CSV table of N, CA and C in Angstrom, one decimal:
chain,number,residue,atom,x,y,z
A,1,GLU,N,5.0,19.2,8.0
A,1,GLU,CA,3.8,18.7,7.3
A,1,GLU,C,4.1,17.3,6.8
A,2,VAL,N,3.1,16.4,7.1
A,2,VAL,CA,3.3,15.0,6.6
A,2,VAL,C,2.9,14.8,5.2
A,3,GLN,N,3.7,14.1,4.4
A,3,GLN,CA,3.4,13.8,3.0
A,3,GLN,C,3.7,12.4,2.7
A,4,LEU,N,2.8,11.8,2.0
A,4,LEU,CA,3.0,10.4,1.5
A,4,LEU,C,2.9,10.5,0.0
A,5,VAL,N,3.9,10.0,-0.7
A,5,VAL,CA,3.9,10.2,-2.2
A,5,VAL,C,4.1,8.8,-2.8
A,6,GLU,N,3.1,8.3,-3.5
A,6,GLU,CA,3.2,7.0,-4.2
A,6,GLU,C,3.8,7.2,-5.6
A,7,SER,N,4.5,6.1,-6.0
A,7,SER,CA,5.1,6.1,-7.3
A,7,SER,C,5.2,4.6,-7.8
A,8,GLY,N,5.4,4.4,-9.1
A,8,GLY,CA,5.6,3.1,-9.6
A,8,GLY,C,4.5,2.5,-10.3
A,9,GLY,N,3.3,3.1,-10.3
A,9,GLY,CA,2.2,2.6,-11.0
A,9,GLY,C,2.4,2.7,-12.5
A,10,GLY,N,1.5,2.0,-13.3
A,10,GLY,CA,1.6,2.0,-14.7
A,10,GLY,C,0.8,1.0,-15.3
A,11,LEU,N,1.0,0.7,-16.6
A,11,LEU,CA,0.3,-0.3,-17.4
A,11,LEU,C,1.2,-1.5,-17.5
A,12,VAL,N,0.6,-2.6,-17.2
A,12,VAL,CA,1.3,-3.9,-17.3
A,12,VAL,C,0.4,-5.0,-17.8
A,13,GLN,N,1.0,-6.0,-18.4
A,13,GLN,CA,0.2,-7.1,-18.9
A,13,GLN,C,-0.1,-8.1,-17.8
A,14,THR,N,-1.2,-8.9,-18.0
A,14,THR,CA,-1.5,-9.9,-17.1
A,14,THR,C,-0.3,-10.8,-16.8
A,15,GLY,N,0.0,-11.1,-15.6
A,15,GLY,CA,1.1,-11.9,-15.2
A,15,GLY,C,2.4,-11.1,-15.0
A,16,GLY,N,2.4,-9.9,-15.3
A,16,GLY,CA,3.5,-9.0,-15.1
A,16,GLY,C,3.7,-8.6,-13.6
A,17,SER,N,4.7,-7.7,-13.4
A,17,SER,CA,5.0,-7.2,-12.1
A,17,SER,C,5.2,-5.7,-12.1
A,18,LEU,N,4.9,-5.1,-10.9
A,18,LEU,CA,5.2,-3.7,-10.7
A,18,LEU,C,5.7,-3.6,-9.2
A,19,ARG,N,6.5,-2.6,-8.9
A,19,ARG,CA,6.8,-2.3,-7.6
A,19,ARG,C,6.4,-0.8,-7.3
A,20,LEU,N,5.5,-0.7,-6.3
A,20,LEU,CA,5.0,0.6,-5.9
A,20,LEU,C,5.9,1.1,-4.7
A,21,SER,N,6.1,2.4,-4.7
A,21,SER,CA,6.8,3.0,-3.6
A,21,SER,C,6.0,4.0,-2.9
A,22,CYS,N,6.1,4.1,-1.6
A,22,CYS,CA,5.5,5.1,-0.8
A,22,CYS,C,6.5,5.9,0.0
A,23,ALA,N,6.9,7.1,-0.4
A,23,ALA,CA,7.9,7.9,0.2
A,23,ALA,C,7.2,8.8,1.3
A,24,ALA,N,7.7,8.7,2.5
A,24,ALA,CA,7.1,9.4,3.6
A,24,ALA,C,8.0,10.6,4.0
A,25,SER,N,7.4,11.7,4.3
A,25,SER,CA,8.2,12.8,4.9
A,25,SER,C,7.3,13.5,6.0
A,26,GLY,N,8.0,14.0,6.9
A,26,GLY,CA,7.2,14.6,8.0
A,26,GLY,C,6.8,13.7,9.1
A,27,LEU,N,7.2,12.4,8.9
A,27,LEU,CA,6.9,11.4,10.0
A,27,LEU,C,8.0,10.3,9.9
A,28,THR,N,8.2,9.6,11.0
A,28,THR,CA,9.1,8.5,11.0
A,28,THR,C,8.4,7.2,10.9
A,29,LEU,N,8.7,6.4,9.9
A,29,LEU,CA,8.0,5.2,9.6
A,29,LEU,C,8.0,4.3,10.9
A,30,TYR,N,9.0,4.3,11.7
A,30,TYR,CA,9.1,3.4,12.8
A,30,TYR,C,7.9,3.6,13.8
A,31,ASP,N,7.3,4.8,13.8
A,31,ASP,CA,6.2,5.1,14.7
A,31,ASP,C,4.9,4.8,14.1
A,32,TYR,N,4.8,4.4,12.9
A,32,TYR,CA,3.5,4.2,12.2
A,32,TYR,C,3.4,2.8,11.5
A,33,ALA,N,2.2,2.4,11.3
A,33,ALA,CA,1.9,1.3,10.4
A,33,ALA,C,1.5,2.0,9.1
A,34,ILE,N,2.0,1.4,8.0
A,34,ILE,CA,1.7,1.8,6.7
A,34,ILE,C,0.9,0.8,6.0
A,35,GLY,N,-0.2,1.3,5.4
A,35,GLY,CA,-1.1,0.4,4.7
A,35,GLY,C,-1.1,0.8,3.2
A,36,TRP,N,-1.3,-0.2,2.4
A,36,TRP,CA,-1.6,0.0,1.0
A,36,TRP,C,-3.1,-0.4,0.8
A,37,PHE,N,-3.8,0.5,0.1
A,37,PHE,CA,-5.2,0.3,-0.2
A,37,PHE,C,-5.4,0.5,-1.7
A,38,ARG,N,-6.5,0.0,-2.2
A,38,ARG,CA,-6.8,0.3,-3.6
A,38,ARG,C,-8.3,0.5,-3.8
A,39,GLN,N,-8.5,1.2,-4.9
A,39,GLN,CA,-9.9,1.5,-5.2
A,39,GLN,C,-10.1,1.4,-6.7
A,40,ALA,N,-11.0,0.5,-7.1
A,40,ALA,CA,-11.3,0.4,-8.6
A,40,ALA,C,-12.6,1.2,-8.8
A,41,PRO,N,-12.8,1.6,-10.1
A,41,PRO,CA,-14.0,2.4,-10.4
A,41,PRO,C,-15.3,1.7,-9.9
A,42,GLY,N,-16.1,2.4,-9.2
A,42,GLY,CA,-17.4,1.9,-8.8
A,42,GLY,C,-17.3,1.0,-7.6
A,43,LYS,N,-16.1,0.8,-7.0
A,43,LYS,CA,-15.9,-0.1,-5.9
A,43,LYS,C,-15.4,0.7,-4.7
A,44,LYS,N,-15.6,0.0,-3.5
A,44,LYS,CA,-15.1,0.6,-2.3
A,44,LYS,C,-13.6,0.5,-2.2
A,45,ARG,N,-13.0,1.4,-1.4
A,45,ARG,CA,-11.6,1.3,-1.1
A,45,ARG,C,-11.4,0.0,-0.3
A,46,GLU,N,-10.4,-0.8,-0.6
A,46,GLU,CA,-10.1,-2.0,0.1
A,46,GLU,C,-8.6,-2.1,0.5
A,47,GLY,N,-8.4,-2.7,1.7
A,47,GLY,CA,-7.0,-2.8,2.1
A,47,GLY,C,-6.4,-4.0,1.4
A,48,VAL,N,-5.1,-3.7,1.0
A,48,VAL,CA,-4.3,-4.7,0.3
A,48,VAL,C,-3.3,-5.3,1.2
A,49,SER,N,-2.5,-4.5,1.9
A,49,SER,CA,-1.4,-5.0,2.7
A,49,SER,C,-1.1,-3.9,3.7
A,50,CYS,N,-0.5,-4.3,4.8
A,50,CYS,CA,0.0,-3.3,5.8
A,50,CYS,C,1.2,-3.8,6.5
A,51,ILE,N,2.0,-2.9,7.0
A,51,ILE,CA,3.2,-3.3,7.7
A,51,ILE,C,3.4,-2.4,8.9
A,52,SER,N,3.8,-3.0,10.0
A,52,SER,CA,4.2,-2.3,11.1
A,52,SER,C,5.7,-2.1,11.1
A,53,SER,N,6.2,-0.9,10.8
A,53,SER,CA,7.6,-0.8,10.6
A,53,SER,C,8.5,-1.0,11.8
A,54,SER,N,7.9,-0.9,13.0
A,54,SER,CA,8.6,-1.1,14.2
A,54,SER,C,9.0,-2.5,14.4
A,55,ASP,N,8.2,-3.5,14.1
A,55,ASP,CA,8.5,-4.9,14.3
A,55,ASP,C,8.5,-5.7,13.0
A,56,GLY,N,8.1,-5.1,11.9
A,56,GLY,CA,8.1,-5.8,10.6
A,56,GLY,C,6.9,-6.7,10.4
A,57,SER,N,5.9,-6.6,11.3
A,57,SER,CA,4.7,-7.4,11.1
A,57,SER,C,4.0,-7.0,9.8
A,58,THR,N,3.6,-8.0,9.0
A,58,THR,CA,2.9,-7.7,7.8
A,58,THR,C,1.5,-8.4,7.7
A,59,PHE,N,0.7,-7.9,6.9
A,59,PHE,CA,-0.7,-8.5,6.8
A,59,PHE,C,-1.1,-8.3,5.3
A,60,TYR,N,-1.8,-9.3,4.8
A,60,TYR,CA,-2.2,-9.2,3.4
A,60,TYR,C,-3.7,-9.6,3.3
A,61,ALA,N,-4.3,-9.0,2.3
A,61,ALA,CA,-5.7,-9.4,1.9
A,61,ALA,C,-5.6,-10.8,1.3
A,62,ASP,N,-6.6,-11.6,1.4
A,62,ASP,CA,-6.6,-12.9,0.8
A,62,ASP,C,-6.4,-12.8,-0.7
A,63,SER,N,-6.9,-11.8,-1.3
A,63,SER,CA,-6.9,-11.7,-2.8
A,63,SER,C,-5.4,-11.5,-3.3
A,64,VAL,N,-4.5,-11.0,-2.5
A,64,VAL,CA,-3.2,-10.8,-3.0
A,64,VAL,C,-2.1,-11.6,-2.3
A,65,LYS,N,-2.5,-12.4,-1.3
A,65,LYS,CA,-1.6,-13.3,-0.6
A,65,LYS,C,-0.8,-14.2,-1.5
A,66,GLY,N,0.5,-14.2,-1.3
A,66,GLY,CA,1.3,-15.0,-2.2
A,66,GLY,C,1.8,-14.4,-3.5
A,67,ARG,N,1.2,-13.2,-3.8
A,67,ARG,CA,1.5,-12.5,-5.0
A,67,ARG,C,2.2,-11.1,-4.7
A,68,PHE,N,1.7,-10.5,-3.6
A,68,PHE,CA,2.2,-9.2,-3.3
A,68,PHE,C,3.1,-9.3,-2.0
A,69,THR,N,4.1,-8.4,-2.0
A,69,THR,CA,5.0,-8.4,-0.8
A,69,THR,C,5.2,-7.0,-0.4
A,70,ILE,N,5.0,-6.7,0.9
A,70,ILE,CA,5.2,-5.3,1.4
A,70,ILE,C,6.5,-5.3,2.2
A,71,SER,N,7.2,-4.2,2.1
A,71,SER,CA,8.5,-4.1,2.9
A,71,SER,C,8.7,-2.7,3.2
A,72,SER,N,9.6,-2.4,4.1
A,72,SER,CA,9.9,-1.0,4.4
A,72,SER,C,11.4,-0.8,4.5
A,73,ASP,N,11.9,0.3,4.1
A,73,ASP,CA,13.2,0.7,4.3
A,73,ASP,C,13.2,2.0,5.3
A,74,ASN,N,13.4,1.7,6.5
A,74,ASN,CA,13.2,2.8,7.5
A,74,ASN,C,14.3,3.8,7.4
A,75,ALA,N,15.4,3.5,6.9
A,75,ALA,CA,16.5,4.5,6.7
A,75,ALA,C,16.1,5.5,5.6
A,76,LYS,N,15.4,5.0,4.6
A,76,LYS,CA,15.0,5.9,3.5
A,76,LYS,C,13.6,6.4,3.7
A,77,ASN,N,12.9,5.9,4.7
A,77,ASN,CA,11.5,6.3,5.0
A,77,ASN,C,10.6,6.0,3.8
A,78,VAL,N,10.8,4.8,3.2
A,78,VAL,CA,10.0,4.4,2.1
A,78,VAL,C,9.4,3.0,2.4
A,79,VAL,N,8.2,2.8,1.9
A,79,VAL,CA,7.6,1.5,2.0
A,79,VAL,C,7.3,1.0,0.6
A,80,TYR,N,7.5,-0.2,0.3
A,80,TYR,CA,7.4,-0.8,-1.0
A,80,TYR,C,6.2,-1.8,-1.1
A,81,LEU,N,5.6,-1.9,-2.2
A,81,LEU,CA,4.7,-3.0,-2.5
A,81,LEU,C,5.1,-3.7,-3.8
A,82,GLN,N,5.7,-4.8,-3.7
A,82,GLN,CA,6.1,-5.6,-4.9
A,82,GLN,C,4.9,-6.4,-5.3
A,83,MET,N,4.4,-6.3,-6.5
A,83,MET,CA,3.2,-6.9,-7.0
A,83,MET,C,3.6,-7.8,-8.2
A,84,ASN,N,3.4,-9.1,-8.0
A,84,ASN,CA,3.8,-10.1,-9.0
A,84,ASN,C,2.5,-10.8,-9.5
A,85,SER,N,2.6,-11.5,-10.6
A,85,SER,CA,1.5,-12.3,-11.1
A,85,SER,C,0.2,-11.4,-11.2
A,86,LEU,N,0.3,-10.3,-11.7
A,86,LEU,CA,-0.8,-9.3,-11.7
A,86,LEU,C,-2.0,-9.8,-12.5
A,87,LYS,N,-3.1,-9.5,-12.1
A,87,LYS,CA,-4.4,-9.9,-12.7
A,87,LYS,C,-5.2,-8.7,-13.1
A,88,SER,N,-6.1,-8.8,-14.0
A,88,SER,CA,-6.9,-7.7,-14.4
A,88,SER,C,-7.7,-7.1,-13.2
A,89,GLU,N,-8.1,-8.0,-12.3
A,89,GLU,CA,-8.8,-7.5,-11.1
A,89,GLU,C,-8.0,-6.7,-10.1
A,90,ASP,N,-6.7,-6.6,-10.4
A,90,ASP,CA,-5.8,-5.8,-9.6
A,90,ASP,C,-5.8,-4.3,-10.1
A,91,THR,N,-6.4,-4.1,-11.2
A,91,THR,CA,-6.5,-2.7,-11.7
A,91,THR,C,-7.2,-1.8,-10.8
A,92,ALA,N,-6.6,-0.7,-10.4
A,92,ALA,CA,-7.2,0.2,-9.4
A,92,ALA,C,-6.2,1.3,-9.2
A,93,VAL,N,-6.6,2.4,-8.5
A,93,VAL,CA,-5.7,3.4,-7.9
A,93,VAL,C,-5.3,2.8,-6.6
A,94,TYR,N,-4.0,2.8,-6.4
A,94,TYR,CA,-3.4,2.3,-5.2
A,94,TYR,C,-2.9,3.5,-4.3
A,95,TYR,N,-3.3,3.5,-3.1
A,95,TYR,CA,-2.9,4.5,-2.1
A,95,TYR,C,-2.1,3.9,-1.0
A,96,CYS,N,-1.2,4.7,-0.5
A,96,CYS,CA,-0.6,4.3,0.8
A,96,CYS,C,-1.1,5.3,1.9
A,97,ALA,N,-1.1,4.8,3.1
A,97,ALA,CA,-1.6,5.6,4.2
A,97,ALA,C,-0.8,5.2,5.5
A,98,ALA,N,-0.8,6.1,6.4
A,98,ALA,CA,-0.1,6.0,7.7
A,98,ALA,C,-1.0,6.0,8.8
A,99,ALA,N,-0.9,5.1,9.7
A,99,ALA,CA,-1.7,5.0,10.9
A,99,ALA,C,-0.9,5.0,12.2
A,100,GLU,N,-1.3,5.8,13.1
A,100,GLU,CA,-0.6,5.8,14.4
A,100,GLU,C,-1.4,5.0,15.4
A,101,GLN,N,-0.7,4.1,16.1
A,101,GLN,CA,-1.3,3.2,17.1
A,101,GLN,C,-2.5,2.4,16.5
A,102,TYR,N,-2.3,1.9,15.3
A,102,TYR,CA,-3.3,1.1,14.7
A,102,TYR,C,-2.6,0.2,13.6
A,103,TYR,N,-3.1,-1.0,13.4
A,103,TYR,CA,-2.6,-1.9,12.4
A,103,TYR,C,-3.7,-2.7,11.9
A,104,GLY,N,-4.1,-2.5,10.6
A,104,GLY,CA,-5.2,-3.2,10.0
A,104,GLY,C,-5.7,-2.5,8.8
A,105,PHE,N,-6.9,-2.9,8.4
A,105,PHE,CA,-7.5,-2.4,7.1
A,105,PHE,C,-8.7,-1.5,7.3
A,106,ASN,N,-8.9,-0.9,8.4
A,106,ASN,CA,-9.9,0.1,8.6
A,106,ASN,C,-9.4,1.5,8.1
A,107,PRO,N,-9.9,1.9,6.9
A,107,PRO,CA,-9.4,3.2,6.4
A,107,PRO,C,-9.6,4.4,7.4
A,108,ALA,N,-10.6,4.3,8.2
A,108,ALA,CA,-10.9,5.4,9.1
A,108,ALA,C,-9.9,5.6,10.1
A,109,ARG,N,-9.1,4.6,10.4
A,109,ARG,CA,-8.1,4.6,11.4
A,109,ARG,C,-6.7,5.2,10.9
A,110,TYR,N,-6.7,5.5,9.6
A,110,TYR,CA,-5.4,6.0,9.0
A,110,TYR,C,-5.5,7.5,9.0
A,111,ASN,N,-4.4,8.1,9.5
A,111,ASN,CA,-4.3,9.5,9.7
A,111,ASN,C,-3.9,10.3,8.5
A,112,TYR,N,-3.0,9.7,7.6
A,112,TYR,CA,-2.5,10.4,6.5
A,112,TYR,C,-2.6,9.5,5.2
A,113,TRP,N,-2.8,10.2,4.1
A,113,TRP,CA,-3.0,9.5,2.8
A,113,TRP,C,-2.2,10.1,1.7
A,114,GLY,N,-1.7,9.3,0.8
A,114,GLY,CA,-1.1,9.8,-0.4
A,114,GLY,C,-2.2,10.1,-1.4
A,115,GLN,N,-1.7,10.6,-2.6
A,115,GLN,CA,-2.7,10.9,-3.7
A,115,GLN,C,-3.0,9.8,-4.6
A,116,GLY,N,-2.3,8.7,-4.5
A,116,GLY,CA,-2.6,7.5,-5.3
A,116,GLY,C,-1.8,7.4,-6.5
A,117,THR,N,-1.6,6.2,-7.0
A,117,THR,CA,-1.0,5.9,-8.3
A,117,THR,C,-1.8,4.8,-9.0
A,118,GLN,N,-2.0,5.0,-10.3
A,118,GLN,CA,-2.8,4.1,-11.1
A,118,GLN,C,-2.1,2.9,-11.5
A,119,VAL,N,-2.7,1.7,-11.3
A,119,VAL,CA,-2.2,0.5,-11.8
A,119,VAL,C,-3.2,-0.1,-12.7
A,120,THR,N,-2.8,-0.4,-13.9
A,120,THR,CA,-3.7,-1.0,-14.9
A,120,THR,C,-3.1,-2.2,-15.5
A,121,VAL,N,-3.9,-3.3,-15.3
A,121,VAL,CA,-3.4,-4.6,-15.8
A,121,VAL,C,-4.2,-5.0,-17.0
A,122,SER,N,-3.6,-5.2,-18.1
A,122,SER,CA,-4.3,-5.5,-19.4
A,122,SER,C,-4.1,-7.0,-19.8
A,123,SER,N,-5.1,-7.5,-20.4
A,123,SER,CA,-5.0,-8.9,-20.8
A,123,SER,C,-4.5,-9.0,-22.2
């Protein structure tokens, strides 16, 4: 059974940092792309970043470029999202997802999803 478990969310002040983790079981990261998505109340789910663990390719939404960094530890089967210089508009539930034979921000192409972790940025 495939499971993705996010952790590391919480409450942080504007300008602060958080590191989210996505621990995968039942699959090998090398065979998948892992994406981070977020959804704020009343808004559509949007792609934040994704990584192809096989070759390390990364991609970022314009809204987070230069502030967020995605990385993977294939030995631990964990993907991280380092979030710096957080803004109030980053407040959302953050989800990680795994896609086979796909790399991008189309949620419909992702096969597995975690339950999400709340990130709240206060001013």
